[in-house]
């Protein structure tokens, strides 16, 4: 059996999904984290699976998230719906509940955050609510894993017995009631033929949901009769159809809540959040505080914890490499194979692996910021700034995600309702420096700017954002003229970060990094070693300058000469960055024939401090990796546009690096 | 080539094949731990 997990944003859907399935889907504390459905098997009911749908406030197809949820419910026809509701905001959450009930799919209501309701002096008469709504209502606390077993049992029973709700007529006598029932009678045969619930079809028809109108296949005469009924309702009720429908639903919700809910006092969490927000979202203090917080995160990552752990790991990797080298020499391994293992695999993969602690520490801090609810405030604070660039505050979510990786950032643009905003945000996400570039920055910062690594990192991240702003301003006046859509979002209460969530995210990042190191980086390393060890006639070379790779590198070197780095090894390393950005460093390691600790000092033979800055600017801005290009191609549905992105990024990178190299050369 | 050479080469070849297969299955970590979000790794 398949269950759909539906509910508002920030009501605990993904937390519940993780409890039900035992998986560790990413739980973000701001909207837009789930952009597509995720499926998992229910631990306590192995023959049942649950689909985590994006959070929505209604079934009106306005945003992509609403469309994804509506289409899943219509097309996949799940055996049951688990509607999760935030009990501390019950009236707003029940609005979606009523629309889901209209679909006449077996449904269970999970009242989440009941512990918060109780702690704040409120109470909900669950049995009475179940009677009034006509569906089972189960109190749970997803975060504390309370009530989950009962929820699963009830959901399975409801689905097996195909128990559709006993209540689905929410309107009281009046113009709305008459209109709805009149339209229901007119379309019931069409709804049955289309396999849709009558009441649901009627609501969607009144809301002018084009997909449902198409599915009902009404004649022109029938459409006119329906429209006539709706116009009469609007005239009698004195409001437009959408307001009339919403009013009808909220009247019903009010009646139910009057009979079943004893409201809690304003929760301690909410009062605390309001006090904290008076500082963190202050008109003048908000952005300086954000900058200070990010500076602290980078400082602790690159200058303190991450640096110490990274140095330790580097020592271990070098010792292991030396041990293996010694052993292979002692056993008389073939020199070519020996070179592949030590100069290829160990040098290449090892130089990337040493950055694992930095990645983990960085995401430790970012996860804490996200889990406390602070990231949601950043979205709110940045809205005004983003509007000046032609974007809405909602675009900050994909842009922030882009600091981790461009691929999910591009996917996260699906939460943007405006196509214009979505395309523009996709084009800007590559400017957000992804975490794969950290090894490049780390090695160069340590080699050329020792003790100032954090400053260099922040400078690069800020430079990327500045470039994004410039490009956005250009786009706003040219290819993407128009206004961004209004931005409405819910600010969840601040909460203490859950160590489980933080540790799970760190483990996810570490696992993913290791996977990359031993797949893409490993393969790139082997290929690079081969190309730099053999010439075009497949003879082993003593000097890599005579290799296949050198021939390719020499062709490209003139392009990079104006940027200050014309040695053939540099453009070669940049090309491998197309597979994965970390490969730039692993390739450098292989081509320089050095160990991890010696790579930094060896770079002084290829770069000066000024050309190092130019190189960093180039790597910051040039084409994203092949996975990101594939994601962009998928979202644009155009290979040509994706290619355009590659060209644009490379041109911008070249011009920026050239500018930096020239200006610094004149000043210093 | 000695037996050790052949063994090491065979091990490396197996690692290369394993890496290629992992990438094809979408387990390359190309989404930096957010595979489930893009749906590629979970399909």
XYZ file of C-alpha atoms in Angstrom, chain A residues 239-603:
365
model
C -17.435 38.482 -2.655
C -15.494 36.686 -5.394
C -15.632 32.916 -5.746
C -12.263 32.149 -4.150
C -13.007 34.314 -1.120
C -16.460 32.705 -0.829
C -14.987 29.174 -0.874
C -12.274 30.119 1.600
C -14.884 31.753 3.847
C -17.003 28.589 3.772
C -14.029 26.429 4.772
C -12.848 28.735 7.538
C -16.385 28.968 8.954
C -16.405 25.180 9.272
C -12.906 25.159 10.778
C -13.960 27.796 13.309
C -16.968 25.704 14.374
C -14.803 22.593 14.784
C -12.124 24.435 16.766
C -14.706 26.124 19.025
C -15.943 22.691 20.054
C -12.625 20.887 20.356
C -9.704 23.216 20.981
C -8.746 25.013 24.128
C -6.245 27.490 22.828
C -2.851 27.557 24.385
C -1.425 30.784 25.625
C 1.098 32.280 23.337
C 3.780 29.644 23.528
C 7.036 30.264 25.364
C 8.822 29.324 22.149
C 6.934 31.981 20.197
C 7.546 34.704 22.798
C 11.231 33.832 22.827
C 11.349 33.852 19.016
C 9.738 37.281 18.816
C 12.310 38.694 21.267
C 15.229 37.189 19.353
C 13.787 38.363 16.033
C 13.612 41.929 17.278
C 17.426 41.823 17.073
C 18.191 39.311 14.332
C 15.712 40.753 11.843
C 16.231 44.374 12.904
C 16.042 46.844 10.034
C 19.688 47.906 10.368
C 21.304 45.179 12.448
C 20.098 42.114 10.541
C 22.602 42.079 7.694
C 25.695 43.047 9.769
C 24.735 40.279 12.215
C 24.397 37.810 9.334
C 27.828 38.809 7.998
C 29.334 38.457 11.475
C 27.767 35.031 11.968
C 29.076 33.783 8.620
C 32.533 35.224 9.395
C 32.554 33.321 12.689
C 31.508 30.112 10.931
C 34.281 30.448 8.364
C 36.857 31.419 10.995
C 36.064 28.437 13.188
C 36.059 26.131 10.163
C 39.147 27.248 8.256
C 41.329 28.677 10.990
C 40.458 26.603 14.032
C 38.712 23.223 14.123
C 38.728 22.350 10.456
C 42.331 23.397 9.947
C 43.637 21.389 12.911
C 41.756 18.245 11.949
C 42.712 18.649 8.298
C 46.418 18.951 9.174
C 46.167 15.810 11.308
C 44.513 13.878 8.510
C 47.106 15.130 6.019
C 49.873 13.759 8.270
C 48.112 10.403 8.465
C 47.623 10.243 4.684
C 51.276 11.105 4.067
C 52.423 8.467 6.566
C 50.200 5.826 4.966
C 51.456 6.811 1.510
C 55.072 6.521 2.658
C 54.352 3.138 4.237
C 52.727 1.777 1.087
C 55.505 3.261 -1.048
C 58.100 1.551 1.088
C 56.282 -1.757 1.016
C 55.791 -1.725 -2.758
C 59.464 -0.869 -3.264
C 60.524 -3.647 -0.908
C 58.371 -6.165 -2.762
C 59.844 -5.017 -6.107
C 56.616 -3.877 -7.759
C 56.838 -2.929 -11.438
C 57.876 0.778 -11.604
C 54.951 1.734 -13.887
C 52.398 0.126 -11.588
C 54.233 1.616 -8.581
C 53.938 5.064 -10.168
C 50.223 4.568 -10.839
C 49.553 3.600 -7.230
C 51.733 6.204 -5.479
C 52.032 9.138 -7.924
C 48.548 8.599 -9.290
C 46.001 7.248 -6.866
C 47.581 8.153 -3.507
C 48.742 11.604 -4.579
C 45.492 12.468 -6.329
C 42.878 11.025 -3.986
C 44.945 11.787 -0.893
C 45.168 15.492 -1.678
C 41.366 15.683 -1.766
C 40.687 13.408 1.216
C 42.565 15.739 3.533
C 39.740 18.240 3.174
C 37.143 15.934 4.656
C 37.370 17.498 8.152
C 36.858 20.985 6.737
C 33.743 19.936 4.812
C 32.324 18.174 7.862
C 33.038 21.053 10.251
C 31.578 23.633 7.842
C 28.348 21.692 7.477
C 28.234 21.123 11.211
C 27.957 24.868 11.739
C 25.627 25.440 8.773
C 23.362 22.665 9.989
C 23.153 24.267 13.428
C 22.200 27.582 11.845
C 19.549 25.872 9.754
C 18.139 23.738 12.553
C 17.759 26.656 14.944
C 15.571 28.473 12.408
C 18.057 31.222 11.640
C 18.283 30.394 7.924
C 14.580 31.188 7.551
C 15.302 34.656 8.943
C 18.051 35.144 6.386
C 15.529 34.512 3.616
C 13.242 37.125 5.164
C 16.028 39.674 5.691
C 17.434 39.255 2.177
C 14.093 39.822 0.457
C 14.504 43.607 0.298
C 18.027 43.292 -1.065
C 17.050 40.659 -3.606
C 14.167 42.772 -4.864
C 16.659 45.433 -5.883
C 18.275 42.750 -8.049
C 14.975 41.740 -9.567
C 14.412 38.628 -7.472
C 12.135 37.814 -4.559
C 13.324 36.676 -1.125
C 12.240 33.145 -1.963
C 15.227 32.895 -4.314
C 17.561 33.036 -1.317
C 16.742 29.403 -0.510
C 18.236 27.924 -3.714
C 21.089 30.425 -3.560
C 21.947 29.365 0.008
C 21.682 25.699 -0.961
C 24.146 26.508 -3.768
C 26.864 27.072 -1.176
C 26.671 23.328 -0.563
C 26.197 22.112 -4.090
C 24.789 23.585 -7.303
C 22.790 20.449 -8.167
C 20.222 20.546 -5.325
C 20.252 24.351 -5.554
C 19.051 24.137 -9.145
C 16.430 21.570 -8.091
C 15.289 23.858 -5.248
C 14.300 26.531 -7.796
C 11.184 24.437 -8.414
C 9.718 26.118 -5.341
C 9.644 29.437 -7.196
C 6.205 30.026 -8.632
C 7.322 32.559 -11.236
C 9.054 31.087 -14.285
C 11.023 34.312 -14.676
C 12.315 34.157 -11.081
C 13.080 30.451 -11.485
C 15.179 30.814 -14.649
C 17.037 33.815 -13.328
C 17.826 32.040 -10.052
C 19.092 28.954 -11.919
C 21.484 31.165 -13.887
C 22.766 32.752 -10.672
C 23.259 29.623 -8.529
C 26.624 28.698 -10.184
C 28.035 31.968 -8.789
C 27.465 30.683 -5.264
C 30.759 28.953 -4.536
C 29.994 25.296 -3.870
C 31.737 23.209 -1.228
C 33.624 21.201 -3.890
C 35.845 24.229 -4.452
C 36.944 24.341 -0.817
C 39.991 22.081 -1.420
C 41.191 24.463 -4.151
C 40.776 27.516 -1.944
C 42.267 25.704 1.034
C 45.469 24.624 -0.727
C 46.087 28.029 -2.329
C 45.211 29.994 0.792
C 47.591 27.885 2.872
C 50.365 28.147 0.254
C 50.162 31.869 -0.550
C 48.286 33.489 2.335
C 49.194 31.484 5.440
C 47.276 32.474 8.573
C 44.677 34.344 6.500
C 42.749 31.378 5.160
C 39.404 32.484 6.635
C 39.789 35.954 5.149
C 40.614 34.526 1.720
C 37.592 32.195 1.868
C 35.230 34.952 2.885
C 36.675 37.190 0.186
C 36.021 34.555 -2.448
C 32.488 33.831 -1.265
C 31.705 37.534 -1.184
C 33.252 37.979 -4.649
C 30.995 35.237 -5.992
C 27.961 36.940 -4.493
C 29.015 40.336 -5.824
C 29.388 38.865 -9.300
C 25.931 37.275 -8.940
C 24.492 40.679 -8.028
C 26.109 42.319 -11.079
C 24.871 39.580 -13.406
C 21.397 39.733 -11.836
C 21.217 43.484 -12.383
C 22.177 42.975 -16.021
C 19.616 40.214 -16.456
C 16.918 42.304 -14.793
C 17.391 45.047 -17.382
C 17.775 42.739 -20.372
C 16.749 39.096 -20.697
C 14.545 38.976 -17.572
C 12.617 42.223 -17.518
C 9.687 42.131 -15.146
C 8.789 42.216 -11.491
C 9.495 39.398 -9.039
C 6.468 37.794 -7.373
C 5.474 38.717 -3.799
C 7.174 36.672 -1.100
C 5.246 35.245 1.823
C 6.871 32.805 4.183
C 6.378 31.383 7.635
C 9.046 32.019 10.241
C 9.216 28.927 12.436
C 9.975 29.369 16.126
C 13.613 29.257 17.127
C 14.551 25.971 18.670
C 17.621 24.265 20.001
C 19.291 22.324 17.226
C 18.702 18.630 17.336
C 22.070 16.898 17.659
C 20.626 13.914 15.829
C 19.746 16.054 12.788
C 23.128 17.813 12.874
C 25.118 14.591 13.199
C 23.037 12.898 10.477
C 23.709 15.780 8.109
C 27.445 15.693 8.898
C 27.474 11.971 8.253
C 25.603 12.508 4.959
C 28.129 15.087 3.823
C 31.087 12.945 4.893
C 29.681 9.854 3.173
C 28.973 11.782 0.022
C 32.463 13.348 0.026
C 34.095 9.936 0.444
C 31.909 8.515 -2.331
C 33.041 11.275 -4.632
C 36.677 10.782 -3.677
C 36.601 7.073 -4.454
C 34.539 7.332 -7.649
C 34.853 10.470 -9.748
C 38.115 11.743 -8.228
C 39.674 8.270 -8.317
C 38.773 7.794 -12.004
C 39.921 11.288 -12.930
C 43.202 10.595 -11.124
C 43.818 7.345 -12.994
C 43.043 8.965 -16.346
C 45.249 11.967 -15.617
C 48.103 9.700 -14.500
C 47.831 7.723 -17.719
C 47.721 10.803 -19.922
C 50.708 12.346 -18.200
C 52.805 9.152 -18.114
C 52.546 8.169 -21.756
C 53.188 9.962 -25.007
C 51.027 9.832 -28.150
C 52.727 6.555 -29.162
C 51.909 5.013 -25.771
C 55.558 4.958 -24.699
C 56.306 5.630 -21.065
C 57.858 9.094 -20.642
C 60.340 10.264 -18.018
C 59.374 13.882 -18.405
C 55.644 14.648 -18.243
C 56.219 17.638 -20.519
C 56.410 15.080 -23.370
C 53.137 13.346 -22.473
C 49.686 13.326 -24.131
C 48.427 15.572 -21.364
C 51.168 18.111 -22.000
C 50.157 18.266 -25.692
C 46.581 19.085 -24.667
C 47.755 21.483 -21.995
C 50.088 23.346 -24.380
C 47.156 23.979 -26.735
C 45.211 25.711 -23.976
C 48.069 27.465 -22.166
C 48.033 30.621 -24.369
C 44.405 31.269 -23.337
C 45.464 31.525 -19.717
C 48.710 33.415 -20.209
C 47.009 36.825 -19.777
C 45.687 35.605 -16.418
C 49.184 34.931 -15.092
C 49.328 31.139 -15.219
C 50.543 29.799 -18.546
C 52.163 26.540 -17.396
C 50.403 23.684 -19.252
C 49.635 21.880 -16.015
C 47.255 24.576 -14.810
C 44.702 24.567 -17.680
C 44.882 20.768 -17.632
C 43.896 20.750 -13.972
C 41.095 23.241 -14.704
C 39.691 20.949 -17.398
C 39.456 18.046 -14.960
C 37.464 20.380 -12.717
C 34.655 19.881 -15.166
C 34.152 16.361 -13.766
C 34.350 17.502 -10.151
C 35.921 20.624 -8.742
C 37.996 18.685 -6.207
C 39.710 17.046 -9.215
C 41.570 20.329 -9.843
C 43.608 19.700 -6.703
C 43.971 15.953 -7.206
C 45.185 16.612 -10.771
C 47.642 19.220 -9.531
C 48.930 16.673 -7.035
C 49.475 14.083 -9.764
C 51.025 16.520 -12.231
C 53.370 18.063 -9.661
C 54.314 14.584 -8.416
C 54.016 15.700 -4.811
C 52.449 14.451 -1.616
C 49.608 16.324 0.048
C 51.841 18.387 2.352
C 54.261 19.256 -0.428
C 51.607 20.399 -2.913
C 51.245 23.857 -1.381
C 54.954 24.728 -1.528
C 55.224 23.171 -5.019
C 52.610 25.603 -6.308
